[in-house]
PDB file of C-alpha atoms and ligand atoms in Angstrom:
ATOM      1  CA  MET A   1       0.193   0.003  -0.224  1.00 82.00           C
ATOM      2  CA  THR A   2       1.093   3.772  -0.639  1.00 95.00           C
ATOM      3  CA  LEU A   3       1.087   6.120   2.049  1.00 97.00           C
ATOM      4  CA  THR A   4       0.297   9.555   0.204  1.00 98.00           C
ATOM      5  CA  ILE A   5       0.752  12.972   2.206  1.00 98.00           C
ATOM      6  CA  ARG A   6      -1.685  15.773   0.899  1.00 98.00           C
ATOM      7  CA  PRO A   7      -3.757  18.720   2.435  1.00 98.00           C
ATOM      8  CA  GLU A   8      -6.355  18.159   4.418  1.00 98.00           C
ATOM      9  CA  GLN A   9      -9.971  18.137   2.377  1.00 98.00           C
ATOM     10  CA  PRO A  10     -13.475  18.707   4.201  1.00 96.00           C
ATOM     11  CA  GLY A  11     -14.312  15.583   3.810  1.00 97.00           C
ATOM     12  CA  ASP A  12     -11.162  14.259   6.356  1.00 98.00           C
ATOM     13  CA  HIS A  13     -12.654  16.172   9.168  1.00 98.00           C
ATOM     14  CA  ALA A  14     -14.795  13.442  10.958  1.00 98.00           C
ATOM     15  CA  ALA A  15     -11.458  11.247  10.258  1.00 98.00           C
ATOM     16  CA  VAL A  16      -9.108  13.687  11.442  1.00 98.00           C
ATOM     17  CA  ASP A  17     -11.330  14.074  14.529  1.00 98.00           C
ATOM     18  CA  SER A  18     -11.376  10.412  15.186  1.00 98.00           C
ATOM     19  CA  LEU A  19      -7.634  10.108  15.031  1.00 98.00           C
ATOM     20  CA  LEU A  20      -6.631  12.932  17.046  1.00 98.00           C
ATOM     21  CA  ARG A  21      -8.829  11.615  19.909  1.00 98.00           C
ATOM     22  CA  ALA A  22      -7.337   8.043  19.712  1.00 98.00           C
ATOM     23  CA  ALA A  23      -3.761   9.212  19.273  1.00 98.00           C
ATOM     24  CA  PHE A  24      -4.203  11.399  22.504  1.00 97.00           C
ATOM     25  CA  ALA A  25      -6.061   9.046  24.585  1.00 97.00           C
ATOM     26  CA  ASP A  26      -3.544   8.166  26.557  1.00 94.00           C
ATOM     27  CA  HIS A  27      -1.323  10.469  26.563  1.00 94.00           C
ATOM     28  CA  PRO A  28       0.182  11.933  29.746  1.00 91.00           C
ATOM     29  CA  HIS A  29       0.955  15.476  28.960  1.00 88.00           C
ATOM     30  CA  SER A  30      -2.966  15.990  26.825  1.00 94.00           C
ATOM     31  CA  ARG A  31      -6.103  17.282  27.941  1.00 94.00           C
ATOM     32  CA  GLN A  32      -7.755  15.042  25.342  1.00 97.00           C
ATOM     33  CA  THR A  33      -8.997  18.110  23.797  1.00 97.00           C
ATOM     34  CA  GLU A  34      -6.552  18.052  20.691  1.00 98.00           C
ATOM     35  CA  HIS A  35      -9.578  17.435  18.322  1.00 98.00           C
ATOM     36  CA  LEU A  36     -11.159  20.486  19.635  1.00 98.00           C
ATOM     37  CA  LEU A  37      -7.891  22.419  19.215  1.00 98.00           C
ATOM     38  CA  VAL A  38      -8.175  21.505  15.470  1.00 98.00           C
ATOM     39  CA  SER A  39     -11.882  22.514  14.854  1.00 98.00           C
ATOM     40  CA  ALA A  40     -11.107  25.730  16.570  1.00 98.00           C
ATOM     41  CA  LEU A  41      -7.932  26.546  14.219  1.00 98.00           C
ATOM     42  CA  ARG A  42     -10.129  25.672  11.106  1.00 98.00           C
ATOM     43  CA  GLU A  43     -13.393  27.754  12.370  1.00 97.00           C
ATOM     44  CA  GLU A  44     -10.910  30.715  12.806  1.00 97.00           C
ATOM     45  CA  GLY A  45      -9.124  30.335   9.760  1.00 98.00           C
ATOM     46  CA  ALA A  46      -5.993  29.868  11.284  1.00 98.00           C
ATOM     47  CA  LEU A  47      -4.678  26.296   9.562  1.00 98.00           C
ATOM     48  CA  SER A  48      -1.778  27.694   7.822  1.00 98.00           C
ATOM     49  CA  LEU A  49      -1.480  23.834   6.514  1.00 98.00           C
ATOM     50  CA  ALA A  50      -3.077  20.912   8.030  1.00 98.00           C
ATOM     51  CA  LEU A  51      -1.643  17.471   6.302  1.00 98.00           C
ATOM     52  CA  VAL A  52      -3.115  14.113   6.174  1.00 98.00           C
ATOM     53  CA  ALA A  53      -1.146  10.886   5.706  1.00 98.00           C
ATOM     54  CA  GLU A  54      -3.820   8.302   3.831  1.00 98.00           C
ATOM     55  CA  GLU A  55      -3.467   4.903   2.572  1.00 98.00           C
ATOM     56  CA  ALA A  56      -6.012   3.232   1.032  1.00 97.00           C
ATOM     57  CA  GLY A  57      -8.693   5.774   1.720  1.00 96.00           C
ATOM     58  CA  GLU A  58      -7.759   5.319   5.424  1.00 97.00           C
ATOM     59  CA  VAL A  59      -6.692   8.819   7.199  1.00 98.00           C
ATOM     60  CA  LEU A  60      -3.653   7.491   9.226  1.00 98.00           C
ATOM     61  CA  GLY A  61      -1.922  10.389  10.594  1.00 98.00           C
ATOM     62  CA  TYR A  62      -2.517  14.360  10.714  1.00 98.00           C
ATOM     63  CA  LEU A  63      -0.405  17.583  11.251  1.00 98.00           C
ATOM     64  CA  ALA A  64      -1.208  20.888  11.892  1.00 98.00           C
ATOM     65  CA  ALA A  65       0.584  24.378  11.655  1.00 98.00           C
ATOM     66  CA  SER A  66      -1.013  28.091  12.516  1.00 98.00           C
ATOM     67  CA  PRO A  67       0.929  31.017  13.194  1.00 98.00           C
ATOM     68  CA  VAL A  68       2.576  32.001  16.001  1.00 98.00           C
ATOM     69  CA  THR A  69       3.610  35.629  17.286  1.00 98.00           C
ATOM     70  CA  ILE A  70       7.002  36.590  18.479  1.00 98.00           C
ATOM     71  CA  ASP A  71       6.951  39.384  21.322  1.00 98.00           C
ATOM     72  CA  GLY A  72       3.374  39.975  19.598  1.00 98.00           C
ATOM     73  CA  ALA A  73       4.419  40.477  15.962  1.00 98.00           C
ATOM     74  CA  TYR A  74       4.025  38.180  13.188  1.00 97.00           C
ATOM     75  CA  LEU A  75       7.287  37.783  11.812  1.00 97.00           C
ATOM     76  CA  GLY A  76       6.514  34.519   9.799  1.00 97.00           C
ATOM     77  CA  TRP A  77       6.791  31.777  11.899  1.00 98.00           C
ATOM     78  CA  LEU A  78       4.704  28.884  12.608  1.00 98.00           C
ATOM     79  CA  GLY A  79       3.904  26.746  15.361  1.00 98.00           C
ATOM     80  CA  LEU A  80       3.607  23.197  14.557  1.00 98.00           C
ATOM     81  CA  GLY A  81       1.141  20.477  15.864  1.00 98.00           C
ATOM     82  CA  PRO A  82      -0.775  18.302  16.834  1.00 98.00           C
ATOM     83  CA  LEU A  83       0.865  15.503  15.130  1.00 98.00           C
ATOM     84  CA  ALA A  84      -0.706  12.116  15.180  1.00 98.00           C
ATOM     85  CA  VAL A  85      -0.769   8.936  14.015  1.00 98.00           C
ATOM     86  CA  LEU A  86      -3.540   6.518  14.575  1.00 98.00           C
ATOM     87  CA  PRO A  87      -2.059   3.825  17.394  1.00 98.00           C
ATOM     88  CA  ALA A  88      -1.972   0.913  15.298  1.00 97.00           C
ATOM     89  CA  ARG A  89      -0.087   2.315  12.863  1.00 98.00           C
ATOM     90  CA  GLN A  90       2.782   4.037  15.029  1.00 98.00           C
ATOM     91  CA  ARG A  91       6.201   3.402  14.907  1.00 97.00           C
ATOM     92  CA  ALA A  92       6.472   2.931  11.071  1.00 97.00           C
ATOM     93  CA  GLY A  93       7.549   6.058   9.950  1.00 98.00           C
ATOM     94  CA  ILE A  94       4.095   7.920   9.273  1.00 98.00           C
ATOM     95  CA  GLY A  95       4.879  10.878  11.861  1.00 98.00           C
ATOM     96  CA  SER A  96       8.326  10.964  10.106  1.00 98.00           C
ATOM     97  CA  ALA A  97       6.902  11.273   7.060  1.00 98.00           C
ATOM     98  CA  LEU A  98       4.311  13.667   7.926  1.00 98.00           C
ATOM     99  CA  ALA A  99       7.029  16.144   9.296  1.00 98.00           C
ATOM    100  CA  GLU A 100       9.428  16.233   6.442  1.00 98.00           C
ATOM    101  CA  ALA A 101       6.642  16.632   4.118  1.00 98.00           C
ATOM    102  CA  CYS A 102       5.322  19.593   6.252  1.00 98.00           C
ATOM    103  CA  LEU A 103       9.119  20.910   6.498  1.00 98.00           C
ATOM    104  CA  ARG A 104       9.425  20.837   2.732  1.00 98.00           C
ATOM    105  CA  ARG A 105       6.407  22.666   2.278  1.00 98.00           C
ATOM    106  CA  LEU A 106       7.318  25.152   4.828  1.00 98.00           C
ATOM    107  CA  ARG A 107      10.969  25.950   3.595  1.00 97.00           C
ATOM    108  CA  ALA A 108       9.555  26.332  -0.201  1.00 96.00           C
ATOM    109  CA  ASP A 109       7.057  28.811   1.017  1.00 97.00           C
ATOM    110  CA  GLY A 110       9.496  30.944   2.706  1.00 97.00           C
ATOM    111  CA  VAL A 111       8.251  30.233   6.179  1.00 98.00           C
ATOM    112  CA  ALA A 112      10.720  31.629   8.622  1.00 98.00           C
ATOM    113  CA  GLY A 113      10.743  29.179  11.124  1.00 98.00           C
ATOM    114  CA  CYS A 114       8.704  27.032  13.235  1.00 98.00           C
ATOM    115  CA  VAL A 115       8.187  26.586  16.877  1.00 98.00           C
ATOM    116  CA  LEU A 116       6.869  23.039  18.650  1.00 98.00           C
ATOM    117  CA  VAL A 117       6.018  21.729  22.257  1.00 96.00           C
ATOM    118  CA  GLY A 118       7.008  18.366  22.700  1.00 95.00           C
ATOM    119  CA  ASP A 119       9.646  15.630  23.239  1.00 95.00           C
ATOM    120  CA  PRO A 120      13.011  16.956  21.533  1.00 97.00           C
ATOM    121  CA  ALA A 121      14.112  12.761  21.702  1.00 97.00           C
ATOM    122  CA  TYR A 122      11.371  12.948  18.678  1.00 97.00           C
ATOM    123  CA  TYR A 123      11.861  15.972  17.441  1.00 98.00           C
ATOM    124  CA  ALA A 124      15.509  16.316  17.307  1.00 98.00           C
ATOM    125  CA  ARG A 125      15.219  13.736  14.301  1.00 98.00           C
ATOM    126  CA  PHE A 126      13.734  16.828  12.041  1.00 98.00           C
ATOM    127  CA  GLY A 127      16.290  19.415  12.909  1.00 98.00           C
ATOM    128  CA  PHE A 128      14.412  21.118  15.898  1.00 98.00           C
ATOM    129  CA  VAL A 129      16.584  22.040  19.161  1.00 98.00           C
ATOM    130  CA  VAL A 130      15.544  23.287  22.183  1.00 97.00           C
ATOM    131  CA  ASP A 131      15.770  26.659  22.068  1.00 93.00           C
ATOM    132  CA  ASP A 132      15.992  28.927  24.921  1.00 91.00           C
ATOM    133  CA  THR A 133      16.289  32.382  23.115  1.00 96.00           C
ATOM    134  CA  LEU A 134      12.558  32.053  22.564  1.00 97.00           C
ATOM    135  CA  VAL A 135      10.283  31.877  25.669  1.00 96.00           C
ATOM    136  CA  PHE A 136       6.949  29.806  25.681  1.00 96.00           C
ATOM    137  CA  PRO A 137       5.303  31.024  28.833  1.00 95.00           C
ATOM    138  CA  GLY A 138       4.061  28.444  31.026  1.00 93.00           C
ATOM    139  CA  ILE A 139       5.684  25.609  29.374  1.00 94.00           C
ATOM    140  CA  PRO A 140       8.932  24.073  30.690  1.00 94.00           C
ATOM    141  CA  ALA A 141      11.944  24.830  28.491  1.00 94.00           C
ATOM    142  CA  GLN A 142      12.992  21.525  28.172  1.00 95.00           C
ATOM    143  CA  TYR A 143       9.891  21.171  25.904  1.00 95.00           C
ATOM    144  CA  CYS A 144      10.321  24.309  23.842  1.00 96.00           C
ATOM    145  CA  GLN A 145      11.586  23.450  20.565  1.00 98.00           C
ATOM    146  CA  ALA A 146      12.351  25.637  17.479  1.00 98.00           C
ATOM    147  CA  LEU A 147      13.695  25.372  13.728  1.00 98.00           C
ATOM    148  CA  ARG A 148      15.071  28.248  12.139  1.00 98.00           C
ATOM    149  CA  LEU A 149      14.697  27.710   8.353  1.00 98.00           C
ATOM    150  CA  GLN A 150      15.263  31.344   6.919  1.00 96.00           C
ATOM    151  CA  PRO A 151      18.415  33.443   7.189  1.00 95.00           C
ATOM    152  CA  GLN A 152      16.578  36.256   8.466  1.00 93.00           C
ATOM    153  CA  ALA A 153      15.060  33.718  11.340  1.00 95.00           C
ATOM    154  CA  VAL A 154      18.670  32.928  13.178  1.00 95.00           C
ATOM    155  CA  ALA A 155      18.719  36.186  14.976  1.00 95.00           C
ATOM    156  CA  VAL A 156      14.908  35.911  16.276  1.00 97.00           C
ATOM    157  CA  ARG A 157      14.394  35.883  20.056  1.00 97.00           C
ATOM    158  CA  GLY A 158      11.493  36.847  22.385  1.00 98.00           C
ATOM    159  CA  GLU A 159       8.267  35.791  24.009  1.00 98.00           C
ATOM    160  CA  VAL A 160       6.589  33.154  21.668  1.00 98.00           C
ATOM    161  CA  ALA A 161       2.499  33.087  21.542  1.00 98.00           C
ATOM    162  CA  PHE A 162       0.408  30.222  19.807  1.00 98.00           C
ATOM    163  CA  HIS A 163      -3.013  30.896  18.261  1.00 97.00           C
ATOM    164  CA  PRO A 164      -5.210  31.391  21.839  1.00 96.00           C
ATOM    165  CA  ALA A 165      -7.345  28.418  20.998  1.00 97.00           C
ATOM    166  CA  PHE A 166      -3.955  27.021  22.238  1.00 96.00           C
ATOM    167  CA  THR A 167      -4.836  28.010  25.423  1.00 93.00           C
ATOM    168  CA  ARG A 168      -7.942  26.981  25.526  1.00 93.00           C
ATOM    169  CA  PHE A 169      -7.525  23.622  24.360  1.00 91.00           C
ATOM    170  CA  GLY A 170      -3.821  22.745  23.934  1.00 80.00           C
TER     171      GLY A 170
HETATM  172  C1  COA B   1       4.846  11.149  18.306  1.00 82.46           C
HETATM  173  C2  COA B   1       4.261  10.363  17.127  1.00 82.46           C
HETATM  174  C3  COA B   1       3.333  11.600  16.241  1.00 82.46           C
HETATM  175  C4  COA B   1       5.323   9.914  16.274  1.00 82.46           C
HETATM  176  O1  COA B   1       4.760   9.138  14.797  1.00 82.46           O
HETATM  177  P1  COA B   1       5.285   7.546  14.466  1.00 82.46           P
HETATM  178  O2  COA B   1       4.222   7.660  13.371  1.00 82.46           O
HETATM  179  O3  COA B   1       4.752   6.801  15.292  1.00 82.46           O
HETATM  180  O4  COA B   1       7.032   8.010  14.633  1.00 82.46           O
HETATM  181  P2  COA B   1       7.927   7.615  13.407  1.00 82.46           P
HETATM  182  O5  COA B   1       7.122   5.989  13.167  1.00 82.46           O
HETATM  183  O6  COA B   1       8.101   8.710  12.141  1.00 82.46           O
HETATM  184  O7  COA B   1       8.794   7.624  14.706  1.00 82.46           O
HETATM  185  C5  COA B   1       9.018   6.523  15.231  1.00 82.46           C
HETATM  186  C6  COA B   1      10.108   6.495  16.001  1.00 82.46           C
HETATM  187  O8  COA B   1      10.000   7.858  16.997  1.00 82.46           O
HETATM  188  C7  COA B   1      10.152   7.224  18.413  1.00 82.46           C
HETATM  189  N1  COA B   1       9.250   8.161  18.917  1.00 82.46           N
HETATM  190  C8  COA B   1       7.985   8.225  18.670  1.00 82.46           C
HETATM  191  N2  COA B   1       7.016   8.790  19.838  1.00 82.46           N
HETATM  192  C9  COA B   1       8.188   9.232  20.700  1.00 82.46           C
HETATM  193  C10 COA B   1       8.212  10.216  21.671  1.00 82.46           C
HETATM  194  N3  COA B   1       6.875  10.778  22.230  1.00 82.46           N
HETATM  195  N4  COA B   1       9.323  10.212  22.042  1.00 82.46           N
HETATM  196  C11 COA B   1      10.011   9.969  21.524  1.00 82.46           C
HETATM  197  N5  COA B   1      10.739   9.307  20.615  1.00 82.46           N
HETATM  198  C12 COA B   1       9.148   8.874  20.078  1.00 82.46           C
HETATM  199  C13 COA B   1       9.970   5.832  18.123  1.00 82.46           C
HETATM  200  O9  COA B   1      10.630   5.338  18.969  1.00 82.46           O
HETATM  201  C14 COA B   1      10.711   5.446  16.627  1.00 82.46           C
HETATM  202  O10 COA B   1      12.202   5.649  16.861  1.00 82.46           O
HETATM  203  P3  COA B   1      13.101   4.800  16.124  1.00 82.46           P
HETATM  204  O11 COA B   1      12.806   5.315  14.767  1.00 82.46           O
HETATM  205  O12 COA B   1      14.555   5.558  16.993  1.00 82.46           O
HETATM  206  O13 COA B   1      12.782   3.445  16.615  1.00 82.46           O
HETATM  207  C15 COA B   1       3.001   9.249  17.570  1.00 82.46           C
HETATM  208  O14 COA B   1       3.543   8.416  18.322  1.00 82.46           O
HETATM  209  C16 COA B   1       1.501   9.759  17.920  1.00 82.46           C
HETATM  210  O15 COA B   1       0.734  10.100  17.554  1.00 82.46           O
HETATM  211  N6  COA B   1       1.724   9.817  19.534  1.00 82.46           N
HETATM  212  C17 COA B   1       0.662  10.286  20.163  1.00 82.46           C
HETATM  213  C18 COA B   1       0.311  11.537  19.973  1.00 82.46           C
HETATM  214  C19 COA B   1       1.907  12.278  20.065  1.00 82.46           C
HETATM  215  O16 COA B   1       2.268  12.397  21.354  1.00 82.46           O
HETATM  216  N7  COA B   1       1.542  13.190  19.441  1.00 82.46           N
HETATM  217  C20 COA B   1       3.232  14.572  19.597  1.00 82.46           C
HETATM  218  C21 COA B   1       2.850  15.340  20.375  1.00 82.46           C
HETATM  219  S1  COA B   1       4.053  16.677  20.594  1.00 82.46           S
END
């Protein structure tokens, strides 16, 4: 079977909702509201990119990206997440395929940089680093990671704010 990574379509919404519920059901740092977060980002037009991984018509993975501000300004940076793979299909490269496809697209689109909150043991493979020049208020620094994609992003520092939906549902 061939895995396809493609932008989310309206017909995927129910499958993405189920996938997010299943993937985060037992996650220790989750409030199990990722499906609500994605719905809110969609409704507010804040999904800069939403990719699904599909095989034989089944949605197996999902990755979203939305704008973030740094010290109150939009500098062309995005926040990645949530990233999720159906539990039965984890550890088979689907999460990596989504992350790599997303980063290829963001580089091509001239996105300045990306931030995310997650386990560095996973995200380091894509080039993310724990970066204490970018401060994510209220989040332990060891989970706050960044990837600078364009030259103008190298010197950027400051306080990162995700879309307000992350405060409600993140
Ligand atoms: C995290 C997640 C998206 C990874 O997707 P995946 O398709 O299983 O990952 P891949 O197959 O691309 O990569 C597997 C590798 O990642 C590692 N890995 C998976 N989840 C990890 C985690 N939370 N922390 C550290 N390493 C992790 C595996 O050990 C494996 O390593 P290896 O290649 O050295 O064997 C998936 O496990 C998932 O949906 N988890 C539940 C939701 C979640 O935690 N999302 C991320 C929130 S920040």
